[in-house]
PDB file of C-alpha atoms and ligand atoms in Angstrom:
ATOM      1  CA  UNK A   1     110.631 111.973  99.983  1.00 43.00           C
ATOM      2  CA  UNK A   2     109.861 112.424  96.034  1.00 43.00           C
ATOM      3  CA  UNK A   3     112.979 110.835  94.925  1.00 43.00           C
ATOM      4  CA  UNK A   4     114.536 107.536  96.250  1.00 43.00           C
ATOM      5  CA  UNK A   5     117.652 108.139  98.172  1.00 44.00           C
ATOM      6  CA  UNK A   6     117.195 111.984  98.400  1.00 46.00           C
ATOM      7  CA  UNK A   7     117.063 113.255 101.820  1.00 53.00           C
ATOM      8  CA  UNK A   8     113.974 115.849 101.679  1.00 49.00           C
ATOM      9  CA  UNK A   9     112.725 115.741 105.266  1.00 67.00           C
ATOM     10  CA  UNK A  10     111.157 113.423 107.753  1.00 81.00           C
ATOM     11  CA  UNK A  11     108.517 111.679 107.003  1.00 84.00           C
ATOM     12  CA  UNK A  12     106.005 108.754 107.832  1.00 88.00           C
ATOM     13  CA  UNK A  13     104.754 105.806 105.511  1.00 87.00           C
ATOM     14  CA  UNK A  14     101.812 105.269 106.857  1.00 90.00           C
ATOM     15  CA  UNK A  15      99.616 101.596 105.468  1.00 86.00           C
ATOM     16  CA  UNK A  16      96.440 102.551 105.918  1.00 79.00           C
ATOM     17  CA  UNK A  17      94.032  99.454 105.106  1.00 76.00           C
ATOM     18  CA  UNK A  18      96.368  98.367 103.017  1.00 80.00           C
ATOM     19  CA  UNK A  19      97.160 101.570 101.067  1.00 82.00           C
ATOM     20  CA  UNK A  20     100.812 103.405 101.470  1.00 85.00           C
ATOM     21  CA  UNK A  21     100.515 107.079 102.007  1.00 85.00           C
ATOM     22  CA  UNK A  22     103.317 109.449 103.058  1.00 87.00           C
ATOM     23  CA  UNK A  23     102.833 112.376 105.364  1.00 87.00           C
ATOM     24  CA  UNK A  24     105.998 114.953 105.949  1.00 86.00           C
ATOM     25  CA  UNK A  25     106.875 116.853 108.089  1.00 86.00           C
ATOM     26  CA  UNK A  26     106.588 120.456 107.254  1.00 82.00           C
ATOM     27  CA  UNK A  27     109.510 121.326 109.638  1.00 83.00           C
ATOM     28  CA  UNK A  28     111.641 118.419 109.283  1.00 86.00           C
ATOM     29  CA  UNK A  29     110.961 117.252 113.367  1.00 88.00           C
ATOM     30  CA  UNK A  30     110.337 113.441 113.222  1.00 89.00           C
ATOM     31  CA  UNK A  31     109.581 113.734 117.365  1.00 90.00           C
ATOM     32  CA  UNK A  32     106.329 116.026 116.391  1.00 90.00           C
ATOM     33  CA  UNK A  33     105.458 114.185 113.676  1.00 90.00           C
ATOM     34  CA  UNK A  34     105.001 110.942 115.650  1.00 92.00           C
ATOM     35  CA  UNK A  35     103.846 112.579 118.600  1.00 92.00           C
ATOM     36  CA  UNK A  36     101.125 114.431 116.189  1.00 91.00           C
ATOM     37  CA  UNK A  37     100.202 111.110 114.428  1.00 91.00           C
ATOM     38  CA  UNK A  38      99.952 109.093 117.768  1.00 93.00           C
ATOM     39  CA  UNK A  39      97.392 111.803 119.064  1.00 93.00           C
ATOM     40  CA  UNK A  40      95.277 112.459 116.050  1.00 92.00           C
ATOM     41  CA  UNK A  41      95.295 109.115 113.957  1.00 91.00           C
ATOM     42  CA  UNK A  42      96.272 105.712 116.298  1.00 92.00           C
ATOM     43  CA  UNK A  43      96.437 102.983 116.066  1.00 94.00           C
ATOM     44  CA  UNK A  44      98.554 102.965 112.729  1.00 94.00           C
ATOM     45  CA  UNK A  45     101.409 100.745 111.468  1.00 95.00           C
ATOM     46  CA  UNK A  46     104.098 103.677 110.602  1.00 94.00           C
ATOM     47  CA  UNK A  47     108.054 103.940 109.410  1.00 95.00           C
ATOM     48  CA  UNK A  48     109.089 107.352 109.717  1.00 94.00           C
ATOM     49  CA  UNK A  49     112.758 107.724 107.953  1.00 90.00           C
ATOM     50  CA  UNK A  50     114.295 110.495 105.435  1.00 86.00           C
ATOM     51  CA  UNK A  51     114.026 108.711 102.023  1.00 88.00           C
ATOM     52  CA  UNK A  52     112.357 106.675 100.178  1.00 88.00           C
ATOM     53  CA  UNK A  53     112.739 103.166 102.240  1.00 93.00           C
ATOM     54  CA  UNK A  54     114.546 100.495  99.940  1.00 95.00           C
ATOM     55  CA  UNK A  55     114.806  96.694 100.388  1.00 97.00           C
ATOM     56  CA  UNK A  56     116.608  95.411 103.071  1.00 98.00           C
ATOM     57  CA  UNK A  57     119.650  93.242 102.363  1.00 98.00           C
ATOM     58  CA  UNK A  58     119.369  91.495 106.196  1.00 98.00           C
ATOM     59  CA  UNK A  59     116.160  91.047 108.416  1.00 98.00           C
ATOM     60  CA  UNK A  60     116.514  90.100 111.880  1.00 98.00           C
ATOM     61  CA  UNK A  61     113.527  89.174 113.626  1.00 98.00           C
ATOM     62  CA  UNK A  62     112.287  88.074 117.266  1.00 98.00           C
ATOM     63  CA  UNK A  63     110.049  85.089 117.892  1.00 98.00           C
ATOM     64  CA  UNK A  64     108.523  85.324 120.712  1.00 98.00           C
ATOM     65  CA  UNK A  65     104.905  87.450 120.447  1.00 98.00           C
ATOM     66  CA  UNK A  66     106.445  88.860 117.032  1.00 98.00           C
ATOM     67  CA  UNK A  67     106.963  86.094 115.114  1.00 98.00           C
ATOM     68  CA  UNK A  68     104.637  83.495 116.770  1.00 98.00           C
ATOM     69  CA  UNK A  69     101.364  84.642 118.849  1.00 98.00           C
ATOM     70  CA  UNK A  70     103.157  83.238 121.856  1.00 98.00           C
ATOM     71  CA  UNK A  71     105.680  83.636 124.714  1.00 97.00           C
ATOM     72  CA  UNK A  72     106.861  80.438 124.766  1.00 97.00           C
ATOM     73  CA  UNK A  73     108.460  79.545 128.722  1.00 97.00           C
ATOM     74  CA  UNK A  74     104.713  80.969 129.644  1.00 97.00           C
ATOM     75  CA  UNK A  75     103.176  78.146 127.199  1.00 97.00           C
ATOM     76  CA  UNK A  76     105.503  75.969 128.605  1.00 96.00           C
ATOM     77  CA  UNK A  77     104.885  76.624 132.636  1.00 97.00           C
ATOM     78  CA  UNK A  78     101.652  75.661 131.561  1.00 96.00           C
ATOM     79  CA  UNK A  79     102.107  72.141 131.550  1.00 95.00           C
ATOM     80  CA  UNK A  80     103.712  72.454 135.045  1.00 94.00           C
ATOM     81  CA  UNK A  81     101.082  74.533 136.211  1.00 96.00           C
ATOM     82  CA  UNK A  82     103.054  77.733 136.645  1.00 97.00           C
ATOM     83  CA  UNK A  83     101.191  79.858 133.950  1.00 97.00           C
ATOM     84  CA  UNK A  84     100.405  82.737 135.956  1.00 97.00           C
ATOM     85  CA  UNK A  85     103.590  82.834 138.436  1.00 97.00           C
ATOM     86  CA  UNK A  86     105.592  82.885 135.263  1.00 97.00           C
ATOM     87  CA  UNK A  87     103.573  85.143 132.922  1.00 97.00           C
ATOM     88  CA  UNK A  88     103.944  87.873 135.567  1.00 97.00           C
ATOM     89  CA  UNK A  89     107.596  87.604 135.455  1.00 97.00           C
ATOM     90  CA  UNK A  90     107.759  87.099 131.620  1.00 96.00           C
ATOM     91  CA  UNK A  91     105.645  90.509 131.116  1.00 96.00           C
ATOM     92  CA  UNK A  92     107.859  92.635 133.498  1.00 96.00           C
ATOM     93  CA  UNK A  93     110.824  91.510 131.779  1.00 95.00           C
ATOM     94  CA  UNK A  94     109.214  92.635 128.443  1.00 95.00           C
ATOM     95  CA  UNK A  95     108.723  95.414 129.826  1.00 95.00           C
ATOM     96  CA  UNK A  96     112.280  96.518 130.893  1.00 95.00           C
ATOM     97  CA  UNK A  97     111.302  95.929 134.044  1.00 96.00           C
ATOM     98  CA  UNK A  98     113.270  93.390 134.915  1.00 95.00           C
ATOM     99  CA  UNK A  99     116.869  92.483 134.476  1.00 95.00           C
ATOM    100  CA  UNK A 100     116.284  89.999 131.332  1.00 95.00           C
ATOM    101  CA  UNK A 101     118.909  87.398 132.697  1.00 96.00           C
ATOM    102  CA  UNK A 102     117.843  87.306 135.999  1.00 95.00           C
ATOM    103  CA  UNK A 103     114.751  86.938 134.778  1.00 97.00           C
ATOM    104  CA  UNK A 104     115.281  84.171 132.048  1.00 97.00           C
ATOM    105  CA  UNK A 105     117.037  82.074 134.615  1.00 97.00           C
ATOM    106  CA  UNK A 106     114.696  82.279 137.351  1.00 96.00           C
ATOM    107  CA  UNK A 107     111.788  81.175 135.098  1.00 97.00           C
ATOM    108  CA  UNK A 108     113.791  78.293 133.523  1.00 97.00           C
ATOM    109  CA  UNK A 109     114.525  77.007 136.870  1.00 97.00           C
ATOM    110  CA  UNK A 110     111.024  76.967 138.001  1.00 97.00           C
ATOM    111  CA  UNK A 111     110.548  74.761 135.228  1.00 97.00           C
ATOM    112  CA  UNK A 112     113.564  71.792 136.140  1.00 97.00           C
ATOM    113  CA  UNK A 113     111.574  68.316 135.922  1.00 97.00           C
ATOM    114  CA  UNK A 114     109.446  68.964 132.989  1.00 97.00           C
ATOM    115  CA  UNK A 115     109.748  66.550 130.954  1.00 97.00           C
ATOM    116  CA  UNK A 116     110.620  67.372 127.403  1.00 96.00           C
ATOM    117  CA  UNK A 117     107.317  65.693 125.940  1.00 97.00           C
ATOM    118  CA  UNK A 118     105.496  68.745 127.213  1.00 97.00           C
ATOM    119  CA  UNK A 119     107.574  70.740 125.027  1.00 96.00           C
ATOM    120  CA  UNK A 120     106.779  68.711 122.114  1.00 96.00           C
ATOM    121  CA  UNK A 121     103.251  69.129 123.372  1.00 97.00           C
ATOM    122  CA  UNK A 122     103.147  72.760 123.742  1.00 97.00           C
ATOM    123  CA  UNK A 123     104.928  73.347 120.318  1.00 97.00           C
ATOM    124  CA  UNK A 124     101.998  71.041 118.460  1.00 97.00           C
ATOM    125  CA  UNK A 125      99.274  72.488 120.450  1.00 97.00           C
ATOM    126  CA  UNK A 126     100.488  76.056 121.895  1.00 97.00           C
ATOM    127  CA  UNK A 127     102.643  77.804 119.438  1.00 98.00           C
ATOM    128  CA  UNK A 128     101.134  79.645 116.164  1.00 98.00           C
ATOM    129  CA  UNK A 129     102.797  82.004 113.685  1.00 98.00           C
ATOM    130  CA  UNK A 130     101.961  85.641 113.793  1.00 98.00           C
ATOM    131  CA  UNK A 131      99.495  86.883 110.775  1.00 98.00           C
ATOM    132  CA  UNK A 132     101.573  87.636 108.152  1.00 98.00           C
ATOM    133  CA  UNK A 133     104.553  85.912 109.474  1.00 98.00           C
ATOM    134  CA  UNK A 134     105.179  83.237 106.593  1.00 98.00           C
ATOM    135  CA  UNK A 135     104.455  86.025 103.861  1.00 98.00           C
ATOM    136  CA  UNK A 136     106.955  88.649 105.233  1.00 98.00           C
ATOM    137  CA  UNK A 137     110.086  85.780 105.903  1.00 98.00           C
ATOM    138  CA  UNK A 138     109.396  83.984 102.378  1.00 98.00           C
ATOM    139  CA  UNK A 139     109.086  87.384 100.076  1.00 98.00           C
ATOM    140  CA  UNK A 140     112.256  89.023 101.485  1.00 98.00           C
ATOM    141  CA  UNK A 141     114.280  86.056 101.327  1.00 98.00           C
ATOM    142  CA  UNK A 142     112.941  85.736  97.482  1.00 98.00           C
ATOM    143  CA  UNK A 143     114.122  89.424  96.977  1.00 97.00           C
ATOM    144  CA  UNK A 144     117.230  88.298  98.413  1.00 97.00           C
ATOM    145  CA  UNK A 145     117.127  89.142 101.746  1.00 98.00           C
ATOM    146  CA  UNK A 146     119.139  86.962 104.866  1.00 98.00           C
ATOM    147  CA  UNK A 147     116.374  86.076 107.190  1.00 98.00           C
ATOM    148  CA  UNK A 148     117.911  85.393 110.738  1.00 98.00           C
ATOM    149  CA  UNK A 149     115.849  84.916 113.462  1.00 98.00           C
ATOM    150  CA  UNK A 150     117.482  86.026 117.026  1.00 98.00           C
ATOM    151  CA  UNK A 151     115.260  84.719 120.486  1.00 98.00           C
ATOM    152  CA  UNK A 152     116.152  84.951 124.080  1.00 97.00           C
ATOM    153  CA  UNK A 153     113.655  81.858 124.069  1.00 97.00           C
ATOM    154  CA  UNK A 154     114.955  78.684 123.217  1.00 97.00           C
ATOM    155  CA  UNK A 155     116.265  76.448 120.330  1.00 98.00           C
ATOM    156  CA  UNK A 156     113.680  73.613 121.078  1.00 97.00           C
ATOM    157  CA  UNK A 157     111.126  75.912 120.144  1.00 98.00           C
ATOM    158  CA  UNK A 158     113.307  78.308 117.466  1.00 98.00           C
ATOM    159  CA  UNK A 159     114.475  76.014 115.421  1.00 98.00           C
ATOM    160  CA  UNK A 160     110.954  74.580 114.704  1.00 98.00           C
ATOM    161  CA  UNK A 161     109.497  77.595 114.012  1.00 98.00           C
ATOM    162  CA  UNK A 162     112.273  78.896 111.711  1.00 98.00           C
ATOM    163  CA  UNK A 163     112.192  75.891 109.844  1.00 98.00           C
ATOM    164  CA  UNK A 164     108.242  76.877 109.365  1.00 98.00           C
ATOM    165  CA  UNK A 165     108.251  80.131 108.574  1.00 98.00           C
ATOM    166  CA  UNK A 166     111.644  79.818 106.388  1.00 97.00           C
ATOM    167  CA  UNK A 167     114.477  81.642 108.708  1.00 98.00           C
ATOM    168  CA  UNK A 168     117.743  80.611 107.334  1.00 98.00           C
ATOM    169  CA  UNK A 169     119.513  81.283 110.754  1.00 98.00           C
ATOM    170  CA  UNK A 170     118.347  80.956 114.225  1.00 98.00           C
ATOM    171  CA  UNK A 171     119.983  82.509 117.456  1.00 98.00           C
ATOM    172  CA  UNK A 172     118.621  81.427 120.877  1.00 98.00           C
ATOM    173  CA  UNK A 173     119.007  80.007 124.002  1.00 98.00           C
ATOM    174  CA  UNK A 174     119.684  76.297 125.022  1.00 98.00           C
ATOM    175  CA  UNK A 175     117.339  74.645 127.811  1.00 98.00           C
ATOM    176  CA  UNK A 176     119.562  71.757 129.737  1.00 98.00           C
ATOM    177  CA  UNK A 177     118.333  68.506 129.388  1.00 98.00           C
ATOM    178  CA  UNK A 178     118.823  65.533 131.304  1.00 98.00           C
ATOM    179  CA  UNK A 179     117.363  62.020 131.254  1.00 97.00           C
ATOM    180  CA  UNK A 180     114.279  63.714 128.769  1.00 97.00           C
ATOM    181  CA  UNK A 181     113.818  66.563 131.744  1.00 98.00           C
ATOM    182  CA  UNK A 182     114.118  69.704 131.932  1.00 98.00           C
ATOM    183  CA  UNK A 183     117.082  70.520 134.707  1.00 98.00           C
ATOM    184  CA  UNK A 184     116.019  73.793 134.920  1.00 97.00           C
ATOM    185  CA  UNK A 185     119.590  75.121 133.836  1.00 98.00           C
ATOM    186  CA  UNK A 186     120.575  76.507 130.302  1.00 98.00           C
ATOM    187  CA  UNK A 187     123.472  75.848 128.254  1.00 97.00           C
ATOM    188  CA  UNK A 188     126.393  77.846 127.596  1.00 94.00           C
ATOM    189  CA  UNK A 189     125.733  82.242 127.365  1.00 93.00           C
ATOM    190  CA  UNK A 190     122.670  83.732 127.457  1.00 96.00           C
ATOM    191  CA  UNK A 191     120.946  85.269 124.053  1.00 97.00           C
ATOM    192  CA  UNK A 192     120.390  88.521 125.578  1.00 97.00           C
ATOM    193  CA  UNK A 193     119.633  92.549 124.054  1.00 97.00           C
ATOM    194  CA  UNK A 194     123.696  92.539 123.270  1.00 98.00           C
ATOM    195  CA  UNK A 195     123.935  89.560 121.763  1.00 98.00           C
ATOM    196  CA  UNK A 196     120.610  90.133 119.323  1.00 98.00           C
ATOM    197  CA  UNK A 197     122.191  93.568 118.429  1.00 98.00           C
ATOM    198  CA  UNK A 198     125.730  91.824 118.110  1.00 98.00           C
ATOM    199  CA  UNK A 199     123.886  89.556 115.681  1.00 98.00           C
ATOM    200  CA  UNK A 200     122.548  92.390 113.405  1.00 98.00           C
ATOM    201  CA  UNK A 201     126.007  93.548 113.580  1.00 98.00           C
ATOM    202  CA  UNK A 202     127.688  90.184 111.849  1.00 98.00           C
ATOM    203  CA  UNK A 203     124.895  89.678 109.486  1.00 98.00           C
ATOM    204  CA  UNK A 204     125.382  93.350 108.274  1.00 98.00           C
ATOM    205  CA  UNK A 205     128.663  92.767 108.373  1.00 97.00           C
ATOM    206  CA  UNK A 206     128.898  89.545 106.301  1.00 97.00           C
ATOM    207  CA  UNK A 207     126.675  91.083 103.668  1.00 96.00           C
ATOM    208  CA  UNK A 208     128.560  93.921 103.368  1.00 94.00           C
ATOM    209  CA  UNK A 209     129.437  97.329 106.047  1.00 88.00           C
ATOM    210  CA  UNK A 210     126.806  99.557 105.488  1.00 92.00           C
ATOM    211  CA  UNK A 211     124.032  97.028 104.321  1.00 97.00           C
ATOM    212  CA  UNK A 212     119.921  97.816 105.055  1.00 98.00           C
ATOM    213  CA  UNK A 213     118.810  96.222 107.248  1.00 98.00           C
ATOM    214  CA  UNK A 214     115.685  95.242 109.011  1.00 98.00           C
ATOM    215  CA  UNK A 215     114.331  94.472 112.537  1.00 98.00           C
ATOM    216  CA  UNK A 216     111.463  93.918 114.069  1.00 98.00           C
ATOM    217  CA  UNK A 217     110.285  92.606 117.848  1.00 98.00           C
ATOM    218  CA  UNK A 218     107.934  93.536 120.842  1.00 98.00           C
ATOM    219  CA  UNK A 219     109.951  93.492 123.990  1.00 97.00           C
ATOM    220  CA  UNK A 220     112.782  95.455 125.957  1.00 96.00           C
ATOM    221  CA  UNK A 221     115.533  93.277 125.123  1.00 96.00           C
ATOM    222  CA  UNK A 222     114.695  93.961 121.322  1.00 98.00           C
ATOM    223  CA  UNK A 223     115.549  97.708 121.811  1.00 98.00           C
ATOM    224  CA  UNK A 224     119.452  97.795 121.117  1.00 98.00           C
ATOM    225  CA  UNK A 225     118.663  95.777 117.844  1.00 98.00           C
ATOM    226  CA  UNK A 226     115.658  97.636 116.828  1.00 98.00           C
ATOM    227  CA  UNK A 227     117.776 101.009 117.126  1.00 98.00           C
ATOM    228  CA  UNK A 228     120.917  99.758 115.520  1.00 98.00           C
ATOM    229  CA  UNK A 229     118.864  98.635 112.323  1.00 98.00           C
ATOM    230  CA  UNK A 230     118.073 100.874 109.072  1.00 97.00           C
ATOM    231  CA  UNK A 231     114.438 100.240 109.903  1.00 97.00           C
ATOM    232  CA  UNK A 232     113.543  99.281 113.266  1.00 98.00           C
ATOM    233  CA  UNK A 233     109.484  98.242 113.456  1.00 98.00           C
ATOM    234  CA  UNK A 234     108.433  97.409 116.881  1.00 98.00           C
ATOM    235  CA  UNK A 235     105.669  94.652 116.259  1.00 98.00           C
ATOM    236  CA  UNK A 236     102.259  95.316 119.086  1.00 98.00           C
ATOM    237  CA  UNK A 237     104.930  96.403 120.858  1.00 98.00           C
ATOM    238  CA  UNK A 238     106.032  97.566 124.919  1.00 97.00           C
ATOM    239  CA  UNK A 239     105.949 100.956 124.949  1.00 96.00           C
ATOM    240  CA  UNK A 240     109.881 101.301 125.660  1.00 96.00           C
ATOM    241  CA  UNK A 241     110.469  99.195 122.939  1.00 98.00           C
ATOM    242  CA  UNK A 242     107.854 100.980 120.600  1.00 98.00           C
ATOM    243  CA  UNK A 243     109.606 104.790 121.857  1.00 97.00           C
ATOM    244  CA  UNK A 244     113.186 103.019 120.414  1.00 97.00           C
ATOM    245  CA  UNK A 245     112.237 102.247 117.084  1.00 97.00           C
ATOM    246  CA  UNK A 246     111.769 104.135 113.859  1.00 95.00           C
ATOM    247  CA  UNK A 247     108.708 102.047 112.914  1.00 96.00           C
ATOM    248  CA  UNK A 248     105.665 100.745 114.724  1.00 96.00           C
ATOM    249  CA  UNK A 249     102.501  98.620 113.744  1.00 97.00           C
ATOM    250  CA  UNK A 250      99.585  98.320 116.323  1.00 97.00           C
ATOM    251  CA  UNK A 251      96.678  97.553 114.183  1.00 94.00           C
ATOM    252  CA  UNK A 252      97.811  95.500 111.142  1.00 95.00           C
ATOM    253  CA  UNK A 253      99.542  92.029 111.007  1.00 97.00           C
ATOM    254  CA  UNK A 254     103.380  91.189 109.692  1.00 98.00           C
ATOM    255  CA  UNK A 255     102.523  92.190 105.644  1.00 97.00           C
ATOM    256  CA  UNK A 256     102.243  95.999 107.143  1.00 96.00           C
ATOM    257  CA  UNK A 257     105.567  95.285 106.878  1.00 97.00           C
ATOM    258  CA  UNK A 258     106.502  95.007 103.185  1.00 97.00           C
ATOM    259  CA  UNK A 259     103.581  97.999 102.527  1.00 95.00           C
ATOM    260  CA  UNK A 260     106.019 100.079 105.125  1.00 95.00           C
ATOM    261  CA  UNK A 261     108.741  99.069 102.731  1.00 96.00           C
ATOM    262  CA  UNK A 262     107.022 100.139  99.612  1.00 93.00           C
ATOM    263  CA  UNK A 263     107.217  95.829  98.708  1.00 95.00           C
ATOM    264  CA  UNK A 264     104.223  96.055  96.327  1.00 93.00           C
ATOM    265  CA  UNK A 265     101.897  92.632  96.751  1.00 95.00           C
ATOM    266  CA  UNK A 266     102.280  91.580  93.629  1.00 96.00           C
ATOM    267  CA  UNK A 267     105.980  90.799  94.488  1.00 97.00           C
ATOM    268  CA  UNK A 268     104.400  88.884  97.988  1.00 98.00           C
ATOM    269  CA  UNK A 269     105.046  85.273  98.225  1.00 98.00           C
ATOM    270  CA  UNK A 270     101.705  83.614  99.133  1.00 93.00           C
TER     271      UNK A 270
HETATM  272 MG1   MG B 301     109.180  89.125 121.904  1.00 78.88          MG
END
């Protein structure tokens, strides 16, 4: 890890309390080394790789309970009194539990006949960015990064948030509306863990084959996307989806980030 691009061996940046520290492996086993820091030092916000991380050219993000504090359809059953019945089914799917389809559509259609004020409501009073979230989208997209933000929630929520937190692209699902309600359907294919991988995929592609690239997200349906990026950082993350990826923070907010990434703060966009 001493000189950028040089494979020496596995190793972990670790940000601890804001401070970057590496810690290699002595025997080049990245398994051991996690498994070692999870029993001796968590919680810690990690990124084990084999050289010196660089800047990504793409980051691909989640939304829900990664980029905002919230799941959004549980916000959102809410205000049609379903929080519980539909939290349960929101944090098995998360959990991999739970085919994510099945799942989505069963929710949404507990939901037909809200009207769409309450989602107006629920985005003014509900929804919050994550710590950190505005700081990590606006200094990688000043470095040059493509910011894309890829939900199996839904544009009525996405495309509010992106425009907040300064996503140039948003991927996500459509509610169906009719007469100002909800009809409990959604338009056209679902935004599911294919299609956020699938997304990567383009966005690496359009930059250029082999481009760095960044994800980060919480849930099951973030695990083909987490693994198929350069640096995959589960965010408070599932456990499945936490095992998949080559990063994970569990104690600090989004900036652990760009410390992972060796972005020094005086570089951060505040
Ligand atoms: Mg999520």
């Amino acid at each position: 890890m001493e000189q950028a691009g040089v494979r020496i061996a596995s190793a972990a940046m670790l940000d601890f309390c804001g401070q970057t520290m590496q810690i290699a492996s002595p025997d080049d086993d990245a398994a051991a080394l996690r498994a070692g820091l999870d029993a001796h030092l968590a919680p810690t916000d990690g990124l084990v790789c084999t050289e010196e991380p660089i800047l990504p050219r793409v980051f691909i993000s989640d939304m829900d309970s990664t980029m905002i504090g919230q799941e959004c359809i549980d916000e959102l059953a809410d205000f049609a009194g379903l929080k519980d019945r539909i939290a349960a089914i929101t944090e098995r799917a998360m959990l991999g539990e739970l085919d994510f389809e099945q799942a989505l559509r069963e929710r949404v259609g507990l939901l037909a006949g809200l009207s769409t004020d309450a989602i107006d409501e629920c985005l003014a009073t509900r929804i919050r960015p994550m710590p950190g979230a505005k700081v990590l989208v606006d200094t990688l997209k000043k470095l040059g990064c493509r910011t894309v933000l890829v939900t199996g929630g839904f544009h009525h929520f996405a495309d509010p948030v992106a425009a907040q937190l300064g996503f140039e692209h948003v991927v996500g699902n459509r509610l169906e509306v009719a007469d100002g309600r909800l009809t409990g359907g959604l338009v056209g294919a679902i935004v599911d863990s294919s299609v956020k991988k699938a997304t990567l995929l383009a966005e690496i592609a359009a930059v250029g084959e082999g481009a760095t690239s960044l994800a980060t997200g919480d849930g099951a349906n973030d695990i083909p996307m987490l693994e198929a990026a350069t640096y995959g950082i589960a965010y408070h993350a599932k456990p499945k989806a936490r095992a998949a990826a080559n990063g994970w923070i569990d104690r600090g907010d989004l900036t652990s980030v760009l410390r992972l990434l060796g972005i020094p703060e005086k570089d951060w966009v505040r």
